[in-house]
CSV table of C-alpha atoms in Angstrom, one decimal:
chain,number,residue,atom,x,y,z
A,3,UNK,CA,0.0,0.0,0.0
A,4,UNK,CA,2.8,2.4,0.8
A,5,UNK,CA,4.4,1.7,-2.6
A,6,UNK,CA,1.1,2.4,-4.3
A,7,UNK,CA,0.6,5.6,-2.3
A,8,UNK,CA,4.1,6.8,-3.2
A,9,UNK,CA,3.4,6.2,-6.9
A,10,UNK,CA,0.1,8.1,-6.5
A,11,UNK,CA,1.8,11.1,-4.9
A,12,UNK,CA,4.4,11.1,-7.7
A,13,UNK,CA,1.7,11.0,-10.4
A,14,UNK,CA,-0.2,13.7,-8.5
A,15,UNK,CA,2.9,15.9,-8.3
A,16,UNK,CA,3.7,15.4,-12.0
A,17,UNK,CA,0.1,16.1,-13.0
A,18,UNK,CA,0.1,19.3,-10.9
A,19,UNK,CA,3.2,20.6,-12.6
A,20,UNK,CA,1.8,19.9,-16.1
A,21,UNK,CA,-1.5,21.6,-15.3
A,22,UNK,CA,0.2,24.6,-13.7
A,23,UNK,CA,2.2,25.2,-16.9
A,24,UNK,CA,-0.9,24.7,-18.9
A,25,UNK,CA,-2.8,27.2,-16.8
A,26,UNK,CA,0.0,29.8,-17.4
A,27,UNK,CA,-0.4,29.4,-21.1
A,28,UNK,CA,-4.2,29.7,-21.0
A,29,UNK,CA,-5.0,31.9,-18.0
A,30,UNK,CA,-8.4,33.2,-19.3
A,31,UNK,CA,-9.8,30.2,-21.2
A,32,UNK,CA,-13.6,30.3,-21.4
A,33,UNK,CA,-15.4,27.4,-19.7
A,34,UNK,CA,-17.6,25.4,-22.0
A,35,UNK,CA,-20.4,23.0,-21.3
A,36,UNK,CA,-19.6,19.4,-22.4
A,37,UNK,CA,-21.5,17.7,-25.2
A,38,UNK,CA,-22.8,14.3,-24.6
A,39,UNK,CA,-19.9,12.7,-26.5
A,40,UNK,CA,-17.3,14.7,-24.4
A,41,UNK,CA,-19.2,13.9,-21.2
A,42,UNK,CA,-19.1,10.2,-21.9
A,43,UNK,CA,-15.3,10.1,-22.6
A,44,UNK,CA,-14.3,9.8,-18.8
A,45,UNK,CA,-16.8,7.0,-18.3
A,46,UNK,CA,-15.7,5.2,-21.4
A,47,UNK,CA,-12.1,5.5,-20.2
A,48,UNK,CA,-13.2,4.1,-16.8
A,49,UNK,CA,-14.9,1.1,-18.4
A,50,UNK,CA,-11.9,0.5,-20.6
A,51,UNK,CA,-9.3,0.6,-17.9
A,52,UNK,CA,-11.5,-1.5,-15.5
A,53,UNK,CA,-12.1,-4.1,-18.2
A,54,UNK,CA,-8.5,-4.3,-19.3
A,55,UNK,CA,-6.5,-3.1,-16.4
A,56,UNK,CA,-7.6,-5.5,-13.7
A,57,UNK,CA,-8.4,-8.9,-15.5
A,58,UNK,CA,-5.8,-8.7,-18.2
A,59,UNK,CA,-3.0,-6.4,-17.1
A,60,UNK,CA,-3.4,-7.1,-13.4
A,61,UNK,CA,-2.9,-3.4,-12.5
A,62,UNK,CA,-3.5,-2.2,-8.9
A,63,UNK,CA,-6.9,-0.8,-8.3
A,64,UNK,CA,-5.7,2.7,-7.4
A,65,UNK,CA,-3.9,3.0,-10.7
A,66,UNK,CA,-6.9,1.8,-12.6
A,67,UNK,CA,-8.9,4.6,-11.0
A,68,UNK,CA,-6.2,7.2,-11.7
A,69,UNK,CA,-5.8,6.5,-15.4
A,70,UNK,CA,-9.4,7.5,-16.3
A,71,UNK,CA,-8.9,10.5,-13.9
A,72,UNK,CA,-6.1,11.6,-16.3
A,73,UNK,CA,-8.6,11.4,-19.2
A,74,UNK,CA,-11.2,13.3,-17.1
A,75,UNK,CA,-8.5,16.0,-16.4
A,76,UNK,CA,-7.7,16.3,-20.1
A,77,UNK,CA,-11.4,16.7,-20.8
A,78,UNK,CA,-11.6,19.3,-18.1
A,79,UNK,CA,-8.7,21.3,-19.6
A,80,UNK,CA,-10.4,21.1,-23.0
A,81,UNK,CA,-13.5,22.6,-21.4
A,82,UNK,CA,-11.5,25.5,-19.9
A,83,UNK,CA,-11.0,24.4,-16.3
A,84,UNK,CA,-7.7,25.1,-14.5
A,85,UNK,CA,-5.8,22.9,-12.1
A,86,UNK,CA,-7.0,25.1,-9.2
A,87,UNK,CA,-10.6,24.4,-10.2
A,88,UNK,CA,-10.0,20.6,-10.2
A,89,UNK,CA,-8.0,20.6,-7.0
A,90,UNK,CA,-10.8,22.5,-5.2
A,91,UNK,CA,-13.4,20.0,-6.6
A,92,UNK,CA,-11.4,17.0,-5.4
A,93,UNK,CA,-10.8,18.7,-2.0
A,94,UNK,CA,-14.5,19.4,-1.6
A,95,UNK,CA,-15.3,15.8,-2.6
A,96,UNK,CA,-13.0,14.4,0.1
A,97,UNK,CA,-14.1,17.0,2.7
A,98,UNK,CA,-17.8,15.9,2.3
A,99,UNK,CA,-16.8,12.4,3.3
A,100,UNK,CA,-14.4,13.1,6.1
A,101,UNK,CA,-16.7,11.6,8.7
A,102,UNK,CA,-17.1,8.4,6.7
A,103,UNK,CA,-13.4,8.1,6.1
A,104,UNK,CA,-12.8,8.4,9.9
A,105,UNK,CA,-15.2,5.5,10.3
A,106,UNK,CA,-13.1,3.4,8.0
A,107,UNK,CA,-10.0,4.0,10.2
A,108,UNK,CA,-12.1,3.4,13.3
A,109,UNK,CA,-13.3,0.1,12.0
A,110,UNK,CA,-9.7,-1.1,11.6
A,111,UNK,CA,-8.8,-0.1,15.2
A,112,UNK,CA,-12.0,-1.7,16.4
A,113,UNK,CA,-11.2,-5.1,14.8
A,114,UNK,CA,-7.7,-5.1,16.1
A,115,UNK,CA,-8.7,-4.2,19.7
A,116,UNK,CA,-11.6,-6.7,19.7
A,117,UNK,CA,-9.3,-9.5,18.5
A,118,UNK,CA,-6.6,-8.9,21.1
A,119,UNK,CA,-9.2,-8.5,23.9
A,120,UNK,CA,-11.0,-11.7,23.0
A,121,UNK,CA,-14.3,-10.1,22.2
A,122,UNK,CA,-14.6,-11.3,18.7
A,123,UNK,CA,-12.9,-14.7,19.3
A,124,UNK,CA,-15.3,-15.5,22.2
A,125,UNK,CA,-18.3,-14.9,20.0
A,126,UNK,CA,-16.8,-17.0,17.2
A,127,UNK,CA,-15.8,-19.7,19.7
A,128,UNK,CA,-19.3,-20.2,20.8
A,129,UNK,CA,-20.8,-19.6,17.4
A,130,UNK,CA,-18.8,-22.3,15.8
A,131,UNK,CA,-20.3,-24.9,18.2
A,132,UNK,CA,-23.9,-24.4,17.0
A,133,UNK,CA,-23.3,-26.5,13.8
A,134,UNK,CA,-26.0,-29.1,13.6
A,135,UNK,CA,-25.0,-31.9,11.2
A,136,UNK,CA,-28.5,-33.2,11.1
A,137,UNK,CA,-29.4,-30.2,8.9
A,138,UNK,CA,-26.0,-29.6,7.4
A,139,UNK,CA,-26.9,-27.3,4.5
A,140,UNK,CA,-28.9,-25.0,6.7
A,141,UNK,CA,-26.3,-25.2,9.5
A,142,UNK,CA,-23.6,-24.4,6.9
A,143,UNK,CA,-25.4,-21.1,6.0
A,144,UNK,CA,-26.2,-20.1,9.6
A,145,UNK,CA,-22.7,-20.9,11.1
A,146,UNK,CA,-20.9,-19.1,8.3
A,147,UNK,CA,-23.3,-16.2,8.5
A,148,UNK,CA,-22.7,-15.9,12.2
A,149,UNK,CA,-18.9,-16.0,11.9
A,150,UNK,CA,-18.9,-13.5,9.0
A,151,UNK,CA,-21.1,-11.1,10.8
A,152,UNK,CA,-18.9,-11.2,13.9
A,153,UNK,CA,-15.6,-11.0,12.0
A,154,UNK,CA,-16.7,-8.9,9.1
A,155,UNK,CA,-14.9,-11.0,6.5
A,156,UNK,CA,-16.3,-13.5,4.0
A,157,UNK,CA,-12.8,-14.8,3.3
A,158,UNK,CA,-12.1,-15.5,6.9
A,159,UNK,CA,-15.4,-17.2,7.4
A,160,UNK,CA,-15.0,-19.4,4.4
A,161,UNK,CA,-11.4,-20.2,5.2
A,162,UNK,CA,-12.3,-21.4,8.7
A,163,UNK,CA,-15.8,-22.5,9.5
A,164,UNK,CA,-16.4,-23.0,5.7
A,165,UNK,CA,-13.6,-25.5,5.5
A,166,UNK,CA,-14.9,-27.3,8.6
A,167,UNK,CA,-18.4,-27.6,7.1
A,168,UNK,CA,-17.1,-28.9,3.8
A,169,UNK,CA,-15.1,-31.6,5.6
A,170,UNK,CA,-18.2,-32.7,7.5
A,171,UNK,CA,-20.2,-32.8,4.2
A,172,UNK,CA,-17.5,-34.9,2.5
A,173,UNK,CA,-17.4,-37.4,5.4
A,174,UNK,CA,-21.2,-37.8,5.2
A,175,UNK,CA,-21.1,-38.0,1.4
A,176,UNK,CA,-23.5,-35.1,1.1
A,177,UNK,CA,-23.6,-32.7,-1.8
A,178,UNK,CA,-20.5,-30.6,-1.9
A,179,UNK,CA,-21.9,-28.0,-4.4
A,180,UNK,CA,-25.0,-27.4,-2.2
A,181,UNK,CA,-22.8,-27.1,0.9
A,182,UNK,CA,-20.4,-24.8,-0.8
A,183,UNK,CA,-23.3,-22.6,-2.1
A,184,UNK,CA,-24.7,-22.3,1.4
A,185,UNK,CA,-21.2,-21.5,2.8
A,186,UNK,CA,-20.7,-18.7,0.2
A,187,UNK,CA,-24.1,-17.3,0.8
A,188,UNK,CA,-23.6,-17.3,4.5
A,189,UNK,CA,-20.2,-15.7,4.2
A,190,UNK,CA,-21.5,-12.8,2.1
A,191,UNK,CA,-24.5,-12.4,4.4
A,192,UNK,CA,-22.0,-11.1,7.0
A,193,UNK,CA,-20.0,-9.3,4.3
A,194,UNK,CA,-23.1,-7.2,3.7
A,195,UNK,CA,-24.5,-6.7,7.2
A,196,UNK,CA,-21.5,-6.6,9.4
A,197,UNK,CA,-20.3,-3.1,10.5
A,198,UNK,CA,-16.8,-4.5,10.5
A,199,UNK,CA,-16.9,-5.4,6.8
A,200,UNK,CA,-14.9,-3.2,4.4
A,201,UNK,CA,-17.5,-3.3,1.6
A,202,UNK,CA,-20.3,-2.4,4.1
A,203,UNK,CA,-18.3,0.6,5.3
A,204,UNK,CA,-17.3,1.6,1.8
A,205,UNK,CA,-20.9,1.5,0.5
A,206,UNK,CA,-22.0,3.7,3.4
A,207,UNK,CA,-19.0,6.0,3.0
A,208,UNK,CA,-19.2,6.5,-0.7
A,209,UNK,CA,-22.9,7.5,-0.5
A,210,UNK,CA,-22.6,9.5,2.7
A,211,UNK,CA,-25.0,7.2,4.5
A,212,UNK,CA,-24.8,6.4,8.2
A,213,UNK,CA,-23.5,2.9,8.4
A,214,UNK,CA,-26.2,1.7,10.8
A,215,UNK,CA,-28.9,3.2,8.7
A,216,UNK,CA,-27.3,1.4,5.7
A,217,UNK,CA,-27.3,-1.9,7.5
A,218,UNK,CA,-30.9,-1.5,8.6
A,219,UNK,CA,-32.1,-0.7,5.1
A,220,UNK,CA,-30.3,-3.7,3.7
A,221,UNK,CA,-32.3,-6.0,5.9
A,222,UNK,CA,-35.2,-5.5,3.5
A,223,UNK,CA,-33.5,-7.3,0.7
A,224,UNK,CA,-31.0,-9.5,2.6
A,225,UNK,CA,-33.4,-11.1,5.0
A,226,UNK,CA,-36.0,-12.4,2.5
A,227,UNK,CA,-33.3,-13.5,0.1
A,228,UNK,CA,-31.6,-15.4,3.0
A,229,UNK,CA,-34.9,-16.9,4.2
A,230,UNK,CA,-35.6,-18.1,0.6
A,231,UNK,CA,-32.2,-19.8,0.6
A,232,UNK,CA,-32.6,-21.3,4.0
A,233,UNK,CA,-35.9,-22.8,3.0
A,234,UNK,CA,-34.2,-24.4,0.0
A,235,UNK,CA,-31.3,-25.7,2.2
A,236,UNK,CA,-33.8,-27.2,4.6
A,237,UNK,CA,-35.7,-29.0,1.9
A,238,UNK,CA,-32.6,-30.2,0.2
A,239,UNK,CA,-31.2,-31.6,3.4
A,240,UNK,CA,-34.4,-33.0,4.8
A,241,UNK,CA,-33.6,-36.6,3.9
A,242,UNK,CA,-29.9,-36.3,4.5
A,243,UNK,CA,-28.0,-38.4,7.0
A,244,UNK,CA,-28.4,-37.3,10.6
A,245,UNK,CA,-25.2,-39.0,11.8
A,246,UNK,CA,-23.0,-36.7,13.9
A,247,UNK,CA,-19.4,-36.3,12.9
A,248,UNK,CA,-16.6,-35.0,15.0
A,249,UNK,CA,-14.2,-32.6,13.3
A,250,UNK,CA,-10.5,-32.7,14.2
A,251,UNK,CA,-10.2,-29.2,12.8
A,252,UNK,CA,-12.9,-27.8,15.1
A,253,UNK,CA,-11.4,-29.6,18.1
A,254,UNK,CA,-7.9,-28.1,17.3
A,255,UNK,CA,-9.4,-24.6,16.9
A,256,UNK,CA,-11.3,-24.8,20.1
A,257,UNK,CA,-8.2,-26.0,22.0
A,258,UNK,CA,-6.0,-23.2,20.7
A,259,UNK,CA,-8.7,-20.6,21.3
A,260,UNK,CA,-8.7,-21.8,24.9
A,261,UNK,CA,-4.9,-21.6,25.1
A,262,UNK,CA,-4.9,-18.0,23.8
A,263,UNK,CA,-7.8,-16.4,25.6
A,264,UNK,CA,-9.4,-16.3,29.0
A,265,UNK,CA,-13.2,-16.3,28.6
A,266,UNK,CA,-15.1,-13.7,30.6
A,267,UNK,CA,-18.6,-12.2,30.3
A,268,UNK,CA,-17.0,-8.8,30.5
A,269,UNK,CA,-15.5,-9.4,27.0
A,270,UNK,CA,-18.9,-8.6,25.6
A,271,UNK,CA,-18.8,-5.1,27.0
A,272,UNK,CA,-17.2,-3.5,23.8
A,273,UNK,CA,-20.0,-5.1,21.7
A,274,UNK,CA,-22.6,-3.8,24.2
A,275,UNK,CA,-21.2,-0.3,23.9
A,276,UNK,CA,-21.4,-0.3,20.1
A,277,UNK,CA,-25.0,-1.8,20.1
A,278,UNK,CA,-26.4,0.5,22.8
A,279,UNK,CA,-24.5,3.6,21.4
A,280,UNK,CA,-25.8,3.0,17.9
A,281,UNK,CA,-29.4,2.5,19.2
A,282,UNK,CA,-29.0,5.8,20.9
A,283,UNK,CA,-27.7,7.3,17.7
A,284,UNK,CA,-24.3,8.4,19.0
A,285,UNK,CA,-21.7,9.4,16.3
A,286,UNK,CA,-20.2,6.3,14.8
A,287,UNK,CA,-16.5,7.1,14.9
A,288,UNK,CA,-16.3,8.3,18.5
A,289,UNK,CA,-18.5,5.3,19.5
A,290,UNK,CA,-16.1,2.9,17.9
A,291,UNK,CA,-13.1,4.6,19.5
A,292,UNK,CA,-14.6,4.3,23.0
A,293,UNK,CA,-15.4,0.6,22.4
A,294,UNK,CA,-11.8,0.1,21.2
A,295,UNK,CA,-10.4,1.7,24.4
A,296,UNK,CA,-12.5,-0.5,26.6
A,297,UNK,CA,-11.4,-3.5,24.5
A,298,UNK,CA,-7.8,-2.5,25.0
A,299,UNK,CA,-8.3,-2.4,28.8
A,300,UNK,CA,-9.8,-5.8,28.7
A,301,UNK,CA,-6.9,-7.1,26.7
A,302,UNK,CA,-4.5,-5.8,29.4
A,303,UNK,CA,-6.3,-6.8,32.5
A,304,UNK,CA,-8.1,-10.0,31.5
A,305,UNK,CA,-5.9,-11.4,28.7
A,306,UNK,CA,-2.6,-10.2,30.1
A,307,UNK,CA,-1.2,-8.5,27.0
A,308,UNK,CA,1.2,-5.7,27.3
A,309,UNK,CA,0.4,-2.0,26.5
A,310,UNK,CA,2.8,-2.2,23.5
A,311,UNK,CA,1.0,-5.3,22.1
A,312,UNK,CA,-2.4,-3.6,22.5
A,313,UNK,CA,-1.2,-0.4,20.7
A,314,UNK,CA,0.3,-2.5,17.9
A,315,UNK,CA,-2.9,-4.5,17.5
A,316,UNK,CA,-4.9,-1.2,17.2
A,317,UNK,CA,-2.4,0.2,14.6
A,318,UNK,CA,-1.3,-2.9,12.7
A,319,UNK,CA,-3.7,-5.7,13.7
A,320,UNK,CA,-3.6,-8.6,16.1
A,321,UNK,CA,-1.1,-11.4,15.5
A,322,UNK,CA,-0.9,-14.8,17.3
A,323,UNK,CA,2.8,-14.2,17.7
A,324,UNK,CA,1.9,-11.7,20.4
A,325,UNK,CA,0.7,-14.6,22.6
A,326,UNK,CA,3.3,-15.8,25.1
A,327,UNK,CA,1.3,-18.1,27.3
A,328,UNK,CA,2.1,-21.5,28.8
A,329,UNK,CA,0.9,-24.3,26.6
A,330,UNK,CA,0.6,-22.3,23.4
A,331,UNK,CA,3.1,-22.3,20.6
A,332,UNK,CA,2.4,-19.6,18.1
A,333,UNK,CA,4.6,-21.4,15.5
A,334,UNK,CA,2.4,-24.5,15.8
A,335,UNK,CA,-0.9,-22.6,15.6
A,336,UNK,CA,-3.5,-23.9,13.2
A,337,UNK,CA,-3.6,-22.1,9.8
A,338,UNK,CA,-7.3,-21.8,10.3
A,339,UNK,CA,-6.8,-20.0,13.6
A,340,UNK,CA,-4.1,-17.7,12.1
A,341,UNK,CA,-6.3,-16.8,9.2
A,342,UNK,CA,-9.2,-15.9,11.5
A,343,UNK,CA,-7.3,-14.0,14.2
A,344,UNK,CA,-4.5,-12.3,12.4
A,345,UNK,CA,-6.3,-9.2,11.2
A,346,UNK,CA,-7.5,-5.7,12.0
A,347,UNK,CA,-5.6,-2.5,12.8
A,348,UNK,CA,-5.8,0.9,11.3
A,349,UNK,CA,-3.2,0.1,8.7
A,350,UNK,CA,-5.4,-2.6,7.3
A,351,UNK,CA,-7.7,0.1,6.1
A,352,UNK,CA,-5.1,2.1,4.3
A,353,UNK,CA,-5.6,0.2,1.1
A,354,UNK,CA,-9.3,0.9,0.9
A,355,UNK,CA,-8.6,4.5,2.0
A,356,UNK,CA,-6.3,4.9,-1.0
A,357,UNK,CA,-8.8,3.4,-3.3
A,358,UNK,CA,-11.5,5.7,-2.0
A,359,UNK,CA,-9.2,8.7,-2.3
A,360,UNK,CA,-8.4,7.9,-5.9
A,361,UNK,CA,-12.1,7.4,-6.6
A,362,UNK,CA,-12.7,10.9,-5.2
A,363,UNK,CA,-10.1,12.3,-7.6
A,364,UNK,CA,-12.1,10.9,-10.6
A,365,UNK,CA,-15.5,11.8,-9.1
A,366,UNK,CA,-14.4,15.3,-8.2
A,367,UNK,CA,-13.1,16.1,-11.7
A,368,UNK,CA,-16.1,14.6,-13.5
A,369,UNK,CA,-18.5,16.4,-11.2
A,370,UNK,CA,-16.7,19.7,-11.5
A,371,UNK,CA,-16.7,19.7,-15.3
A,372,UNK,CA,-20.4,19.0,-15.6
A,373,UNK,CA,-19.9,15.7,-17.3
A,374,UNK,CA,-22.0,13.9,-14.7
A,375,UNK,CA,-24.6,16.6,-15.0
A,376,UNK,CA,-24.9,16.1,-18.8
A,377,UNK,CA,-25.1,12.3,-18.4
A,378,UNK,CA,-27.6,12.5,-15.6
A,379,UNK,CA,-29.8,15.0,-17.5
A,380,UNK,CA,-29.9,12.5,-20.4
A,381,UNK,CA,-30.7,9.7,-18.0
A,382,UNK,CA,-33.5,11.6,-16.3
A,383,UNK,CA,-35.1,12.2,-19.7
A,384,UNK,CA,-35.1,8.4,-20.4
A,385,UNK,CA,-35.8,7.1,-16.8
A,386,UNK,CA,-38.8,8.7,-15.2
A,387,UNK,CA,-39.5,6.4,-12.3
A,388,UNK,CA,-37.9,5.3,-9.1
A,389,UNK,CA,-38.1,1.7,-10.4
A,390,UNK,CA,-36.2,2.7,-13.5
A,391,UNK,CA,-33.4,4.5,-11.6
A,392,UNK,CA,-32.9,1.6,-9.2
A,393,UNK,CA,-33.1,-1.0,-12.0
A,394,UNK,CA,-30.5,1.1,-13.9
A,395,UNK,CA,-28.3,1.1,-10.8
A,396,UNK,CA,-28.6,-2.7,-10.6
A,397,UNK,CA,-27.7,-3.1,-14.3
A,398,UNK,CA,-24.7,-0.7,-14.0
A,399,UNK,CA,-23.4,-2.4,-10.9
A,400,UNK,CA,-23.7,-5.9,-12.4
A,401,UNK,CA,-21.9,-4.6,-15.5
A,402,UNK,CA,-19.1,-3.2,-13.5
A,403,UNK,CA,-18.8,-6.5,-11.5
A,404,UNK,CA,-18.6,-8.5,-14.7
A,405,UNK,CA,-16.1,-6.2,-16.4
A,406,UNK,CA,-13.9,-5.4,-13.4
A,407,UNK,CA,-14.6,-8.3,-11.1
A,408,UNK,CA,-13.9,-6.3,-8.0
A,409,UNK,CA,-16.7,-5.2,-5.6
A,410,UNK,CA,-14.8,-2.1,-4.6
A,411,UNK,CA,-14.9,-0.8,-8.2
A,412,UNK,CA,-18.5,-1.7,-8.7
A,413,UNK,CA,-19.5,0.2,-5.6
A,414,UNK,CA,-17.4,3.3,-6.2
A,415,UNK,CA,-18.0,3.9,-9.9
A,416,UNK,CA,-21.8,3.2,-9.7
A,417,UNK,CA,-22.1,5.4,-6.7
A,418,UNK,CA,-20.4,8.3,-8.4
A,419,UNK,CA,-22.6,7.8,-11.5
A,420,UNK,CA,-26.0,7.7,-9.7
A,421,UNK,CA,-25.5,9.6,-6.5
A,422,UNK,CA,-26.9,12.9,-7.9
A,423,UNK,CA,-29.8,11.1,-9.7
A,424,UNK,CA,-31.1,9.8,-6.4
A,425,UNK,CA,-30.9,13.2,-4.8
A,426,UNK,CA,-32.7,14.8,-7.7
A,427,UNK,CA,-35.6,12.4,-7.3
A,428,UNK,CA,-35.7,12.8,-3.6
A,429,UNK,CA,-34.5,9.3,-2.9
A,430,UNK,CA,-32.5,8.8,0.4
A,431,UNK,CA,-28.9,7.8,0.0
A,432,UNK,CA,-29.6,4.5,1.8
A,433,UNK,CA,-31.5,3.3,-1.2
A,434,UNK,CA,-28.4,3.7,-3.3
A,435,UNK,CA,-26.1,2.2,-0.8
A,436,UNK,CA,-28.4,-0.8,-0.4
A,437,UNK,CA,-28.6,-1.4,-4.1
A,438,UNK,CA,-24.8,-1.1,-4.5
A,439,UNK,CA,-24.3,-4.0,-2.1
A,440,UNK,CA,-27.3,-6.1,-3.4
A,441,UNK,CA,-25.8,-6.0,-7.0
A,442,UNK,CA,-22.1,-5.4,-6.3
A,443,UNK,CA,-20.7,-6.8,-3.1
A,444,UNK,CA,-22.2,-10.3,-3.3
A,445,UNK,CA,-22.4,-10.9,-7.0
A,446,UNK,CA,-18.6,-11.0,-7.6
A,447,UNK,CA,-18.4,-14.4,-5.9
A,448,UNK,CA,-20.5,-15.8,-8.7
A,449,UNK,CA,-18.4,-14.6,-11.6
A,450,UNK,CA,-15.7,-17.2,-12.2
A,451,UNK,CA,-12.9,-14.9,-13.3
A,452,UNK,CA,-13.0,-12.7,-10.2
A,453,UNK,CA,-10.6,-12.9,-7.3
A,454,UNK,CA,-13.5,-13.6,-4.9
A,455,UNK,CA,-14.9,-16.5,-6.9
A,456,UNK,CA,-11.4,-17.9,-7.4
A,457,UNK,CA,-10.8,-17.8,-3.7
A,458,UNK,CA,-14.1,-19.5,-2.9
A,459,UNK,CA,-13.6,-22.2,-5.4
A,460,UNK,CA,-10.0,-23.0,-4.4
A,461,UNK,CA,-10.8,-22.9,-0.7
A,462,UNK,CA,-14.0,-25.0,-0.8
A,463,UNK,CA,-12.8,-27.3,-3.6
A,464,UNK,CA,-16.0,-26.7,-5.7
A,465,UNK,CA,-16.1,-24.9,-9.1
A,466,UNK,CA,-17.9,-21.6,-9.1
A,467,UNK,CA,-20.3,-22.8,-11.8
A,468,UNK,CA,-21.3,-25.8,-9.5
A,469,UNK,CA,-22.0,-23.8,-6.3
A,470,UNK,CA,-23.5,-20.8,-8.1
A,471,UNK,CA,-27.1,-22.1,-8.2
A,472,UNK,CA,-27.0,-22.8,-4.5
A,473,UNK,CA,-25.6,-19.4,-3.4
A,474,UNK,CA,-29.2,-18.2,-3.4
A,475,UNK,CA,-28.8,-15.1,-1.3
A,476,UNK,CA,-26.1,-13.7,-3.6
A,477,UNK,CA,-28.3,-13.5,-6.7
A,478,UNK,CA,-31.8,-12.9,-5.3
A,479,UNK,CA,-31.0,-9.8,-3.2
A,480,UNK,CA,-31.0,-7.5,-6.3
A,481,UNK,CA,-34.2,-9.1,-7.5
A,482,UNK,CA,-35.9,-8.1,-4.3
A,483,UNK,CA,-34.4,-4.6,-4.7
A,484,UNK,CA,-36.1,-4.3,-8.1
A,485,UNK,CA,-39.3,-5.7,-6.7
A,486,UNK,CA,-39.3,-3.1,-4.0
A,487,UNK,CA,-38.6,-0.3,-6.5
A,488,UNK,CA,-41.6,-1.3,-8.6
A,489,UNK,CA,-43.9,-1.6,-5.6
A,490,UNK,CA,-42.5,1.3,-3.6
A,491,UNK,CA,-42.0,-0.9,-0.6
A,492,UNK,CA,-39.2,0.2,1.7
A,493,UNK,CA,-38.1,3.0,-0.7
A,494,UNK,CA,-37.0,5.8,1.6
A,495,UNK,CA,-37.4,9.4,0.6
A,496,UNK,CA,-35.3,12.4,1.6
A,497,UNK,CA,-37.0,14.3,4.4
A,498,UNK,CA,-37.8,17.9,3.5
């Protein structure tokens, strides 16, 4: 991330010098309104670089976002804008989202502190034990959903409890595609609804939506889609074997968890602070900071970690190598335990902060030049209803997912394209943030050439095309979003 950021600063400095010289040559250039063709050029460049840069050239996402920003800047210069105009537009864009960006950093600190205190591990420890092999497919969804909600990571949930469930399914000679589909759906359930998930925070941040309002609004689509999937899993597993199977992996994980942490009811206090504080509508970032401080104190006085370890966990994330307790050898720790526990820290959010910053560069320039305004005016002449706008958002998000294969890009680009349209029609930003996740975050796991799908297939040992039909929540969420748009159910308006 530091290397990428350094390259970004270099490109920014170079571009600044070029634009400064250009401004000297054309100090009084008249500003023109872009034609539809000119307005489309930055978006065409974005689609091109997303479609070619990530899947073919394997370019880093920040660079993929900066390249079309250069095209947008050239368009801006052609229209008569100076570098000062663009710099102010970018600064304004970033300034509007300062609160949301602070939440991103706070989430990283929260995860690190909750990991070292034992708050998250204790919830995962008891959550893992609810697996009921008599209804394996349903249990696969529920157990993975619980772990992903508590940890905020679909990858971690699949790489730990998902692997456990797959091993049980193989032992019982049950359907691996159905089990894998249930695991993927459960993992992305948490990736959508957990306040610790980076995509959840990003969707809320990029649309300037309160994260808890965003999560509450997503329940309208995620819950029915999940219930539909759960009904299918229950029916599919109704005649399956009820034989109980012990898992060596689960046993190993439980043993090592017990060696690392001391369980205490007080470990739930950081969670209670966040839940009660959010219910009372306290500001998110300060609330997370207070919860993190309490978690740090628990890590020191209950778990016995040093002050330096606690600070390191908050800044760079927890690591099992910090554990120096009798009976536990960090070098011999299970890979599943390491994958689940070694995470968090403010530095873990620097990558997504860089991506967001680069996205604001593109969004600021396009907004400043009026390109978005021209495109949105054209869109508004063609799309006259809330249903049309939300359906267009779904289509654009799916297209970005297929082309780019990265949920971050799908969320960011689609949000920049449609944000003003929602405002113009009086639609609350939570409608946009929900639709972005319904059609962006969860769909990438179903597209074989994406990194998410490749990880799921490799980890679970089932091809994407085989588990796809059974990951029901992943492809029915946006269907419910369109249904609500047509009927007007759950569509929230901006309060006048």
